[in-house]
PDB file of C-alpha atoms and ligand atoms in Angstrom:
ATOM      1  CA  MET A  28     154.121 -96.520 -65.985  1.00 78.00           C
ATOM      2  CA  THR A  29     155.007 -93.091 -65.942  1.00 93.00           C
ATOM      3  CA  PRO A  30     157.975 -92.492 -67.363  1.00 95.00           C
ATOM      4  CA  PRO A  31     160.857 -90.441 -65.415  1.00 98.00           C
ATOM      5  CA  LEU A  32     161.287 -86.893 -65.843  1.00 98.00           C
ATOM      6  CA  ILE A  33     163.417 -85.164 -68.413  1.00 98.00           C
ATOM      7  CA  LEU A  34     164.302 -81.842 -67.589  1.00 98.00           C
ATOM      8  CA  THR A  35     165.099 -79.471 -70.139  1.00 99.00           C
ATOM      9  CA  ALA A  36     167.474 -76.227 -68.647  1.00 98.00           C
ATOM     10  CA  ALA A  37     166.527 -73.347 -71.440  1.00 98.00           C
ATOM     11  CA  VAL A  38     169.795 -71.385 -70.364  1.00 98.00           C
ATOM     12  CA  VAL A  39     169.169 -67.934 -72.172  1.00 98.00           C
ATOM     13  CA  GLY A  40     166.839 -67.790 -75.138  1.00 96.00           C
ATOM     14  CA  SER A  41     167.189 -64.953 -77.608  1.00 94.00           C
ATOM     15  CA  ARG A  42     165.147 -62.565 -75.327  1.00 91.00           C
ATOM     16  CA  PRO A  43     166.444 -61.679 -71.646  1.00 96.00           C
ATOM     17  CA  MET A  44     168.890 -59.277 -71.236  1.00 97.00           C
ATOM     18  CA  ARG A  45     171.138 -58.280 -68.728  1.00 97.00           C
ATOM     19  CA  ASP A  46     169.330 -55.156 -68.154  1.00 96.00           C
ATOM     20  CA  GLN A  47     166.569 -57.619 -66.610  1.00 96.00           C
ATOM     21  CA  HIS A  48     169.189 -60.311 -65.042  1.00 97.00           C
ATOM     22  CA  PRO A  49     172.456 -58.969 -64.436  1.00 96.00           C
ATOM     23  CA  GLY A  50     173.133 -63.489 -64.513  1.00 97.00           C
ATOM     24  CA  VAL A  51     171.789 -63.679 -68.123  1.00 98.00           C
ATOM     25  CA  PRO A  52     174.798 -65.906 -69.424  1.00 98.00           C
ATOM     26  CA  TYR A  53     176.036 -64.187 -72.989  1.00 98.00           C
ATOM     27  CA  THR A  54     179.810 -65.986 -74.092  1.00 98.00           C
ATOM     28  CA  PRO A  55     180.152 -69.048 -74.946  1.00 98.00           C
ATOM     29  CA  ALA A  56     181.524 -70.286 -72.187  1.00 98.00           C
ATOM     30  CA  GLU A  57     179.082 -68.451 -69.927  1.00 98.00           C
ATOM     31  CA  ILE A  58     176.095 -70.400 -71.725  1.00 98.00           C
ATOM     32  CA  ALA A  59     177.791 -73.916 -71.516  1.00 98.00           C
ATOM     33  CA  ASN A  60     178.798 -73.464 -67.475  1.00 98.00           C
ATOM     34  CA  ALA A  61     175.344 -72.363 -67.458  1.00 98.00           C
ATOM     35  CA  ALA A  62     173.789 -75.024 -68.887  1.00 98.00           C
ATOM     36  CA  ILE A  63     176.504 -77.667 -67.176  1.00 98.00           C
ATOM     37  CA  ALA A  64     175.198 -76.362 -63.739  1.00 98.00           C
ATOM     38  CA  CYS A  65     171.661 -77.116 -64.674  1.00 98.00           C
ATOM     39  CA  TYR A  66     173.232 -81.295 -65.073  1.00 98.00           C
ATOM     40  CA  HIS A  67     174.970 -80.818 -61.987  1.00 98.00           C
ATOM     41  CA  ALA A  68     171.125 -79.964 -60.565  1.00 98.00           C
ATOM     42  CA  GLY A  69     169.164 -82.478 -62.982  1.00 98.00           C
ATOM     43  CA  ALA A  70     168.405 -81.303 -66.183  1.00 98.00           C
ATOM     44  CA  ALA A  71     168.971 -84.066 -68.468  1.00 98.00           C
ATOM     45  CA  ILE A  72     168.964 -81.876 -71.399  1.00 99.00           C
ATOM     46  CA  ALA A  73     169.792 -78.865 -72.595  1.00 99.00           C
ATOM     47  CA  HIS A  74     168.541 -76.156 -74.821  1.00 98.00           C
ATOM     48  CA  ILE A  75     170.638 -73.745 -76.481  1.00 98.00           C
ATOM     49  CA  HIS A  76     170.470 -70.193 -78.085  1.00 98.00           C
ATOM     50  CA  VAL A  77     173.672 -68.249 -78.399  1.00 98.00           C
ATOM     51  CA  ARG A  78     173.781 -64.970 -77.922  1.00 98.00           C
ATOM     52  CA  ASP A  79     176.837 -61.857 -79.237  1.00 97.00           C
ATOM     53  CA  PRO A  80     179.491 -61.741 -76.592  1.00 98.00           C
ATOM     54  CA  ALA A  81     179.389 -57.853 -76.129  1.00 97.00           C
ATOM     55  CA  SER A  82     176.133 -56.736 -77.320  1.00 97.00           C
ATOM     56  CA  GLY A  83     174.363 -60.239 -76.102  1.00 97.00           C
ATOM     57  CA  ARG A  84     172.163 -59.990 -79.374  1.00 96.00           C
ATOM     58  CA  PRO A  85     170.767 -63.509 -80.116  1.00 96.00           C
ATOM     59  CA  SER A  86     173.220 -64.876 -83.021  1.00 97.00           C
ATOM     60  CA  SER A  87     173.892 -67.777 -85.316  1.00 95.00           C
ATOM     61  CA  ARG A  88     176.897 -67.748 -85.940  1.00 96.00           C
ATOM     62  CA  LEU A  89     178.318 -71.507 -85.661  1.00 97.00           C
ATOM     63  CA  ASP A  90     181.234 -71.401 -83.942  1.00 98.00           C
ATOM     64  CA  TYR A  91     179.578 -70.329 -81.180  1.00 98.00           C
ATOM     65  CA  PHE A  92     177.487 -73.428 -81.075  1.00 98.00           C
ATOM     66  CA  ALA A  93     179.844 -75.841 -81.630  1.00 98.00           C
ATOM     67  CA  GLU A  94     181.964 -74.180 -78.548  1.00 98.00           C
ATOM     68  CA  VAL A  95     178.907 -74.508 -76.156  1.00 98.00           C
ATOM     69  CA  LEU A  96     178.316 -78.366 -77.670  1.00 98.00           C
ATOM     70  CA  GLU A  97     181.762 -79.092 -76.778  1.00 98.00           C
ATOM     71  CA  ARG A  98     182.013 -77.602 -73.895  1.00 98.00           C
ATOM     72  CA  ILE A  99     178.734 -79.867 -72.330  1.00 98.00           C
ATOM     73  CA  ARG A 100     179.573 -83.080 -74.159  1.00 98.00           C
ATOM     74  CA  ALA A 101     183.100 -82.501 -71.856  1.00 98.00           C
ATOM     75  CA  ALA A 102     180.885 -81.735 -68.936  1.00 98.00           C
ATOM     76  CA  GLY A 103     179.282 -85.164 -68.960  1.00 98.00           C
ATOM     77  CA  GLU A 104     176.080 -87.104 -70.590  1.00 98.00           C
ATOM     78  CA  MET A 105     174.157 -84.168 -70.954  1.00 98.00           C
ATOM     79  CA  LEU A 106     172.159 -84.288 -74.081  1.00 98.00           C
ATOM     80  CA  VAL A 107     171.624 -80.791 -76.054  1.00 98.00           C
ATOM     81  CA  ASN A 108     169.359 -79.165 -77.672  1.00 98.00           C
ATOM     82  CA  LEU A 109     170.675 -76.409 -80.775  1.00 98.00           C
ATOM     83  CA  THR A 110     167.613 -73.828 -81.300  1.00 98.00           C
ATOM     84  CA  THR A 111     167.007 -73.505 -85.368  1.00 98.00           C
ATOM     85  CA  SER A 112     165.096 -70.436 -84.612  1.00 94.00           C
ATOM     86  CA  GLY A 113     167.321 -68.318 -86.443  1.00 89.00           C
ATOM     87  CA  LEU A 114     166.101 -64.842 -84.882  1.00 84.00           C
ATOM     88  CA  ASP A 115     168.919 -62.749 -86.001  1.00 88.00           C
ATOM     89  CA  ILE A 116     169.008 -64.378 -89.446  1.00 90.00           C
ATOM     90  CA  THR A 117     167.390 -61.400 -91.921  1.00 88.00           C
ATOM     91  CA  THR A 118     169.128 -62.220 -95.336  1.00 90.00           C
ATOM     92  CA  GLY A 119     169.858 -65.520 -97.504  1.00 90.00           C
ATOM     93  CA  ASP A 120     168.753 -68.467 -97.584  1.00 92.00           C
ATOM     94  CA  LEU A 121     167.082 -68.303 -94.420  1.00 94.00           C
ATOM     95  CA  THR A 122     166.135 -72.108 -93.989  1.00 95.00           C
ATOM     96  CA  ALA A 123     169.777 -72.803 -95.076  1.00 95.00           C
ATOM     97  CA  ARG A 124     171.238 -70.797 -92.222  1.00 96.00           C
ATOM     98  CA  ARG A 125     168.727 -71.527 -89.436  1.00 97.00           C
ATOM     99  CA  LEU A 126     169.309 -75.222 -90.316  1.00 97.00           C
ATOM    100  CA  GLU A 127     173.110 -74.804 -90.288  1.00 97.00           C
ATOM    101  CA  VAL A 128     173.783 -76.011 -86.324  1.00 98.00           C
ATOM    102  CA  VAL A 129     172.254 -79.293 -87.815  1.00 98.00           C
ATOM    103  CA  GLY A 130     175.561 -79.919 -89.459  1.00 98.00           C
ATOM    104  CA  LEU A 131     177.117 -79.703 -85.530  1.00 98.00           C
ATOM    105  CA  ARG A 132     175.358 -82.971 -84.809  1.00 98.00           C
ATOM    106  CA  PRO A 133     173.809 -82.407 -81.643  1.00 98.00           C
ATOM    107  CA  ASP A 134     171.374 -84.405 -80.215  1.00 98.00           C
ATOM    108  CA  LEU A 135     168.425 -82.918 -80.709  1.00 98.00           C
ATOM    109  CA  CYS A 136     166.995 -79.557 -82.341  1.00 98.00           C
ATOM    110  CA  SER A 137     164.067 -77.549 -82.117  1.00 98.00           C
ATOM    111  CA  LEU A 138     161.725 -77.671 -85.577  1.00 98.00           C
ATOM    112  CA  ASP A 139     159.437 -74.818 -85.453  1.00 97.00           C
ATOM    113  CA  VAL A 140     156.211 -75.883 -87.534  1.00 95.00           C
ATOM    114  CA  GLY A 141     154.121 -72.981 -87.443  1.00 94.00           C
ATOM    115  CA  SER A 142     154.040 -69.221 -87.778  1.00 96.00           C
ATOM    116  CA  LEU A 143     152.819 -66.762 -85.427  1.00 96.00           C
ATOM    117  CA  ASN A 144     152.944 -63.784 -83.856  1.00 95.00           C
ATOM    118  CA  PHE A 145     155.270 -63.663 -81.197  1.00 92.00           C
ATOM    119  CA  ARG A 146     155.988 -60.560 -78.728  1.00 89.00           C
ATOM    120  CA  ASP A 147     156.941 -57.887 -81.381  1.00 88.00           C
ATOM    121  CA  ARG A 148     157.484 -60.002 -84.214  1.00 91.00           C
ATOM    122  CA  VAL A 149     156.460 -62.768 -86.379  1.00 94.00           C
ATOM    123  CA  PHE A 150     158.480 -65.731 -85.875  1.00 95.00           C
ATOM    124  CA  ALA A 151     157.747 -67.113 -89.698  1.00 95.00           C
ATOM    125  CA  ASN A 152     158.054 -71.204 -90.077  1.00 96.00           C
ATOM    126  CA  PRO A 153     156.481 -71.406 -93.818  1.00 94.00           C
ATOM    127  CA  PRO A 154     155.363 -74.865 -94.538  1.00 92.00           C
ATOM    128  CA  ASP A 155     158.644 -75.687 -96.685  1.00 94.00           C
ATOM    129  CA  PHE A 156     160.548 -75.222 -93.833  1.00 96.00           C
ATOM    130  CA  GLY A 157     159.286 -77.336 -91.638  1.00 96.00           C
ATOM    131  CA  GLU A 158     159.925 -80.104 -94.174  1.00 96.00           C
ATOM    132  CA  LYS A 159     163.167 -78.806 -94.755  1.00 97.00           C
ATOM    133  CA  ALA A 160     164.124 -78.860 -91.550  1.00 98.00           C
ATOM    134  CA  ALA A 161     162.626 -82.468 -91.036  1.00 97.00           C
ATOM    135  CA  ALA A 162     164.776 -83.769 -93.510  1.00 97.00           C
ATOM    136  CA  ALA A 163     167.923 -82.273 -92.709  1.00 98.00           C
ATOM    137  CA  MET A 164     167.665 -83.350 -89.132  1.00 98.00           C
ATOM    138  CA  ALA A 165     166.521 -87.001 -90.356  1.00 97.00           C
ATOM    139  CA  ALA A 166     169.659 -87.086 -92.849  1.00 97.00           C
ATOM    140  CA  ALA A 167     172.018 -86.167 -89.533  1.00 98.00           C
ATOM    141  CA  GLY A 168     170.482 -88.228 -87.185  1.00 97.00           C
ATOM    142  CA  VAL A 169     169.480 -85.088 -85.141  1.00 98.00           C
ATOM    143  CA  LYS A 170     165.722 -86.092 -82.881  1.00 98.00           C
ATOM    144  CA  PRO A 171     163.588 -83.055 -83.784  1.00 98.00           C
ATOM    145  CA  GLU A 172     162.185 -81.256 -80.962  1.00 98.00           C
ATOM    146  CA  ILE A 173     159.087 -79.885 -82.381  1.00 98.00           C
ATOM    147  CA  GLU A 174     157.674 -77.020 -81.034  1.00 98.00           C
ATOM    148  CA  VAL A 175     154.766 -76.060 -80.817  1.00 98.00           C
ATOM    149  CA  PHE A 176     152.685 -72.694 -79.766  1.00 98.00           C
ATOM    150  CA  ASP A 177     149.270 -73.306 -80.476  1.00 97.00           C
ATOM    151  CA  VAL A 178     147.329 -76.225 -81.795  1.00 97.00           C
ATOM    152  CA  GLY A 179     147.284 -75.869 -85.203  1.00 97.00           C
ATOM    153  CA  HIS A 180     151.187 -76.470 -85.020  1.00 98.00           C
ATOM    154  CA  ILE A 181     149.601 -79.487 -83.916  1.00 98.00           C
ATOM    155  CA  ALA A 182     148.131 -80.620 -86.477  1.00 97.00           C
ATOM    156  CA  GLN A 183     150.757 -79.047 -88.863  1.00 96.00           C
ATOM    157  CA  ALA A 184     153.023 -81.674 -87.197  1.00 97.00           C
ATOM    158  CA  GLU A 185     151.211 -84.266 -87.902  1.00 96.00           C
ATOM    159  CA  HIS A 186     150.846 -83.552 -91.756  1.00 95.00           C
ATOM    160  CA  LEU A 187     155.141 -84.437 -91.178  1.00 96.00           C
ATOM    161  CA  LEU A 188     154.803 -87.249 -89.194  1.00 96.00           C
ATOM    162  CA  ARG A 189     152.079 -88.833 -91.933  1.00 96.00           C
ATOM    163  CA  ARG A 190     154.549 -88.275 -94.711  1.00 94.00           C
ATOM    164  CA  GLY A 191     157.672 -90.057 -92.429  1.00 95.00           C
ATOM    165  CA  LEU A 192     159.669 -87.083 -92.633  1.00 95.00           C
ATOM    166  CA  ILE A 193     159.455 -87.724 -88.708  1.00 96.00           C
ATOM    167  CA  ALA A 194     160.671 -91.036 -86.897  1.00 94.00           C
ATOM    168  CA  PRO A 195     158.445 -91.958 -84.521  1.00 95.00           C
ATOM    169  CA  PRO A 196     158.064 -91.476 -81.709  1.00 97.00           C
ATOM    170  CA  PRO A 197     157.529 -87.541 -81.812  1.00 98.00           C
ATOM    171  CA  LEU A 198     158.885 -85.093 -79.558  1.00 98.00           C
ATOM    172  CA  PHE A 199     156.589 -82.036 -78.348  1.00 98.00           C
ATOM    173  CA  GLN A 200     157.467 -79.168 -77.000  1.00 98.00           C
ATOM    174  CA  LEU A 201     154.141 -77.499 -75.700  1.00 98.00           C
ATOM    175  CA  CYS A 202     154.807 -73.699 -75.661  1.00 98.00           C
ATOM    176  CA  MET A 203     152.596 -72.751 -73.413  1.00 98.00           C
ATOM    177  CA  GLY A 204     151.653 -68.734 -72.639  1.00 98.00           C
ATOM    178  CA  VAL A 205     153.921 -66.820 -75.499  1.00 95.00           C
ATOM    179  CA  PRO A 206     152.234 -63.967 -76.327  1.00 94.00           C
ATOM    180  CA  TRP A 207     150.982 -64.352 -78.805  1.00 95.00           C
ATOM    181  CA  GLY A 208     150.529 -68.022 -78.811  1.00 97.00           C
ATOM    182  CA  ILE A 209     148.236 -70.107 -76.852  1.00 98.00           C
ATOM    183  CA  PRO A 210     147.167 -68.876 -73.872  1.00 98.00           C
ATOM    184  CA  ALA A 211     149.186 -70.843 -70.170  1.00 98.00           C
ATOM    185  CA  THR A 212     145.771 -72.194 -68.873  1.00 98.00           C
ATOM    186  CA  PRO A 213     145.311 -75.575 -67.342  1.00 98.00           C
ATOM    187  CA  GLU A 214     142.049 -75.532 -69.708  1.00 98.00           C
ATOM    188  CA  ASN A 215     144.345 -75.064 -72.899  1.00 98.00           C
ATOM    189  CA  LEU A 216     147.439 -77.242 -71.308  1.00 98.00           C
ATOM    190  CA  ILE A 217     144.741 -79.972 -71.537  1.00 98.00           C
ATOM    191  CA  PHE A 218     143.341 -79.518 -74.600  1.00 98.00           C
ATOM    192  CA  MET A 219     147.089 -79.457 -76.598  1.00 98.00           C
ATOM    193  CA  HIS A 220     147.647 -82.532 -74.761  1.00 98.00           C
ATOM    194  CA  SER A 221     144.985 -84.172 -75.806  1.00 98.00           C
ATOM    195  CA  LYS A 222     145.496 -83.400 -79.381  1.00 98.00           C
ATOM    196  CA  LEU A 223     148.888 -84.990 -79.078  1.00 98.00           C
ATOM    197  CA  PRO A 224     149.303 -88.171 -81.657  1.00 97.00           C
ATOM    198  CA  ALA A 225     149.156 -91.338 -80.086  1.00 95.00           C
ATOM    199  CA  GLY A 226     152.901 -92.436 -78.638  1.00 94.00           C
ATOM    200  CA  ALA A 227     154.279 -88.908 -78.953  1.00 97.00           C
ATOM    201  CA  ILE A 228     156.746 -87.604 -75.525  1.00 98.00           C
ATOM    202  CA  TRP A 229     155.972 -84.044 -74.887  1.00 98.00           C
ATOM    203  CA  SER A 230     157.171 -81.914 -72.657  1.00 98.00           C
ATOM    204  CA  VAL A 231     155.853 -78.394 -71.145  1.00 98.00           C
ATOM    205  CA  LEU A 232     157.196 -75.274 -71.147  1.00 98.00           C
ATOM    206  CA  GLY A 233     155.242 -71.690 -69.336  1.00 98.00           C
ATOM    207  CA  VAL A 234     156.395 -68.192 -70.060  1.00 98.00           C
ATOM    208  CA  GLY A 235     156.566 -66.163 -66.994  1.00 97.00           C
ATOM    209  CA  ARG A 236     154.463 -66.858 -63.876  1.00 96.00           C
ATOM    210  CA  ALA A 237     153.038 -69.511 -65.710  1.00 98.00           C
ATOM    211  CA  GLN A 238     156.038 -71.603 -65.368  1.00 98.00           C
ATOM    212  CA  LEU A 239     155.406 -72.542 -62.747  1.00 97.00           C
ATOM    213  CA  PRO A 240     151.717 -74.056 -62.441  1.00 98.00           C
ATOM    214  CA  MET A 241     152.427 -75.343 -65.872  1.00 98.00           C
ATOM    215  CA  ILE A 242     155.266 -77.787 -64.960  1.00 98.00           C
ATOM    216  CA  THR A 243     153.418 -78.090 -62.121  1.00 98.00           C
ATOM    217  CA  MET A 244     150.729 -79.745 -64.315  1.00 98.00           C
ATOM    218  CA  GLY A 245     153.324 -81.633 -67.298  1.00 98.00           C
ATOM    219  CA  ILE A 246     154.650 -83.575 -64.008  1.00 98.00           C
ATOM    220  CA  LEU A 247     150.830 -84.687 -62.777  1.00 97.00           C
ATOM    221  CA  LEU A 248     150.150 -85.571 -65.989  1.00 97.00           C
ATOM    222  CA  GLY A 249     152.989 -87.854 -67.389  1.00 97.00           C
ATOM    223  CA  GLY A 250     154.854 -85.695 -69.647  1.00 98.00           C
ATOM    224  CA  HIS A 251     158.304 -83.870 -69.361  1.00 98.00           C
ATOM    225  CA  VAL A 252     159.126 -80.246 -68.044  1.00 98.00           C
ATOM    226  CA  ARG A 253     161.614 -77.236 -69.495  1.00 98.00           C
ATOM    227  CA  VAL A 254     162.553 -74.922 -67.307  1.00 98.00           C
ATOM    228  CA  GLY A 255     165.425 -71.875 -67.721  1.00 98.00           C
ATOM    229  CA  PHE A 256     166.181 -67.979 -68.059  1.00 98.00           C
ATOM    230  CA  GLU A 257     164.311 -67.847 -71.446  1.00 98.00           C
ATOM    231  CA  ASP A 258     160.775 -68.728 -70.241  1.00 98.00           C
ATOM    232  CA  ASN A 259     160.981 -66.983 -66.932  1.00 98.00           C
ATOM    233  CA  LEU A 260     163.532 -65.254 -64.682  1.00 98.00           C
ATOM    234  CA  TYR A 261     161.515 -65.107 -61.332  1.00 97.00           C
ATOM    235  CA  LEU A 262     161.875 -67.917 -59.195  1.00 96.00           C
ATOM    236  CA  ARG A 263     158.255 -67.174 -57.319  1.00 93.00           C
ATOM    237  CA  GLN A 264     156.436 -63.455 -57.662  1.00 92.00           C
ATOM    238  CA  GLY A 265     159.143 -60.572 -56.853  1.00 93.00           C
ATOM    239  CA  GLU A 266     162.453 -62.754 -56.911  1.00 96.00           C
ATOM    240  CA  LEU A 267     165.262 -62.846 -59.279  1.00 97.00           C
ATOM    241  CA  ALA A 268     166.339 -66.431 -59.685  1.00 98.00           C
ATOM    242  CA  ALA A 269     169.713 -66.481 -58.938  1.00 97.00           C
ATOM    243  CA  SER A 270     170.901 -68.558 -62.042  1.00 98.00           C
ATOM    244  CA  ASN A 271     169.001 -71.162 -63.665  1.00 98.00           C
ATOM    245  CA  ALA A 272     170.156 -74.307 -61.478  1.00 98.00           C
ATOM    246  CA  ASP A 273     167.895 -72.217 -59.053  1.00 98.00           C
ATOM    247  CA  PHE A 274     164.742 -73.135 -60.821  1.00 98.00           C
ATOM    248  CA  VAL A 275     166.080 -76.588 -62.010  1.00 98.00           C
ATOM    249  CA  ARG A 276     166.372 -77.433 -58.181  1.00 98.00           C
ATOM    250  CA  GLN A 277     163.003 -75.628 -58.149  1.00 98.00           C
ATOM    251  CA  ALA A 278     161.510 -78.336 -60.437  1.00 98.00           C
ATOM    252  CA  ALA A 279     163.417 -81.433 -59.213  1.00 98.00           C
ATOM    253  CA  GLY A 280     162.037 -80.321 -55.918  1.00 98.00           C
ATOM    254  CA  LEU A 281     158.551 -80.358 -56.909  1.00 98.00           C
ATOM    255  CA  ALA A 282     159.223 -83.551 -58.478  1.00 98.00           C
ATOM    256  CA  ALA A 283     160.605 -85.372 -55.484  1.00 98.00           C
ATOM    257  CA  GLN A 284     157.487 -84.007 -53.641  1.00 98.00           C
ATOM    258  CA  LEU A 285     155.121 -85.737 -56.692  1.00 97.00           C
ATOM    259  CA  GLN A 286     157.531 -88.580 -56.444  1.00 96.00           C
ATOM    260  CA  ARG A 287     158.328 -88.311 -59.781  1.00 97.00           C
ATOM    261  CA  PRO A 288     161.734 -89.564 -60.197  1.00 97.00           C
ATOM    262  CA  LEU A 289     164.125 -87.526 -62.820  1.00 98.00           C
ATOM    263  CA  ALA A 290     165.471 -88.872 -65.934  1.00 98.00           C
ATOM    264  CA  THR A 291     169.123 -89.450 -66.051  1.00 98.00           C
ATOM    265  CA  PRO A 292     170.716 -88.374 -69.367  1.00 98.00           C
ATOM    266  CA  ALA A 293     170.873 -92.297 -70.104  1.00 98.00           C
ATOM    267  CA  GLN A 294     167.774 -92.323 -69.805  1.00 98.00           C
ATOM    268  CA  ALA A 295     166.473 -89.785 -71.704  1.00 98.00           C
ATOM    269  CA  ARG A 296     168.190 -90.890 -74.592  1.00 98.00           C
ATOM    270  CA  ALA A 297     166.463 -93.983 -74.593  1.00 97.00           C
ATOM    271  CA  LEU A 298     162.894 -92.376 -73.720  1.00 97.00           C
ATOM    272  CA  LEU A 299     163.653 -90.697 -76.956  1.00 97.00           C
ATOM    273  CA  ASP A 300     164.771 -93.200 -79.315  1.00 95.00           C
ATOM    274  CA  GLY A 301     162.171 -95.369 -78.607  1.00 90.00           C
ATOM    275  CA  SER A 302     164.039 -97.896 -76.340  1.00 90.00           C
ATOM    276  CA  LEU A 303     162.429 -97.088 -73.569  1.00 85.00           C
ATOM    277  CA  ILE A 304     158.899 -97.262 -73.303  1.00 80.00           C
ATOM    278  CA  PRO A 305     156.554 -96.431 -69.923  1.00 77.00           C
ATOM    279  CA  GLY A 306     154.690 -99.661 -69.452  1.00 64.00           C
ATOM    280  CA  GLY A 307     156.191-101.366 -72.752  1.00 52.00           C
TER     281      GLY A 307
HETATM  282 ZN1   ZN B  23     164.572 -71.673 -77.629  1.00 56.11          ZN
END
């Protein structure tokens, strides 16, 4: 049996700025409201970065993350996934600072297991970051969402799984088409999918124009999907989405056409903790 489809809304990320889209949320309230609108459109999970409200630059301020978390939780059952990418953190104990958000005890946190050239910078995730992140999340009862940008990252995650650092079932986010991770082609997604460990739960995102084809494949292959401004601003060629919720409605419509029901937040929670096993 194919599980109900978990829709994740990644409403801001670290990249798009208001010169690219005037609706990019910057303040904690704007970010939370964007996520809540996605919840009402069918998303079960919000993936959250925070920004400096004045400049829009990526921020790691814990009080911003806490405010977004609190606002989303006050609005309903939506699960919250806080990023640990820490893109603005350049001084001090980088690992400790990146993992501060785990202490807020969101439902999930992103866990990056491999390094890569990411657009114009290096996204550095040394081996000990993955180990410490997995341990911190396990101690806090936070589910890691393992972000993989290429096939070697899956192998590195398996290394953590074999050592018992990540509790089953592991959750993977297959990040397709990030420059310069694995390109977002159908062949590559099928290959990435084929390399996942048995019993893994997985979601897929596609960057830019790859969003729609990648999520379509994710729905067909029995995975879950992520959409939103972090990955893409265009609903179709030349047409900016009015809001993040537009992408959720687009994905929900596609899922309906393909006869894949959406997971409620309660179902998403049960799938992620292993208590709802499709076909089991
Ligand atoms: Zn992110």
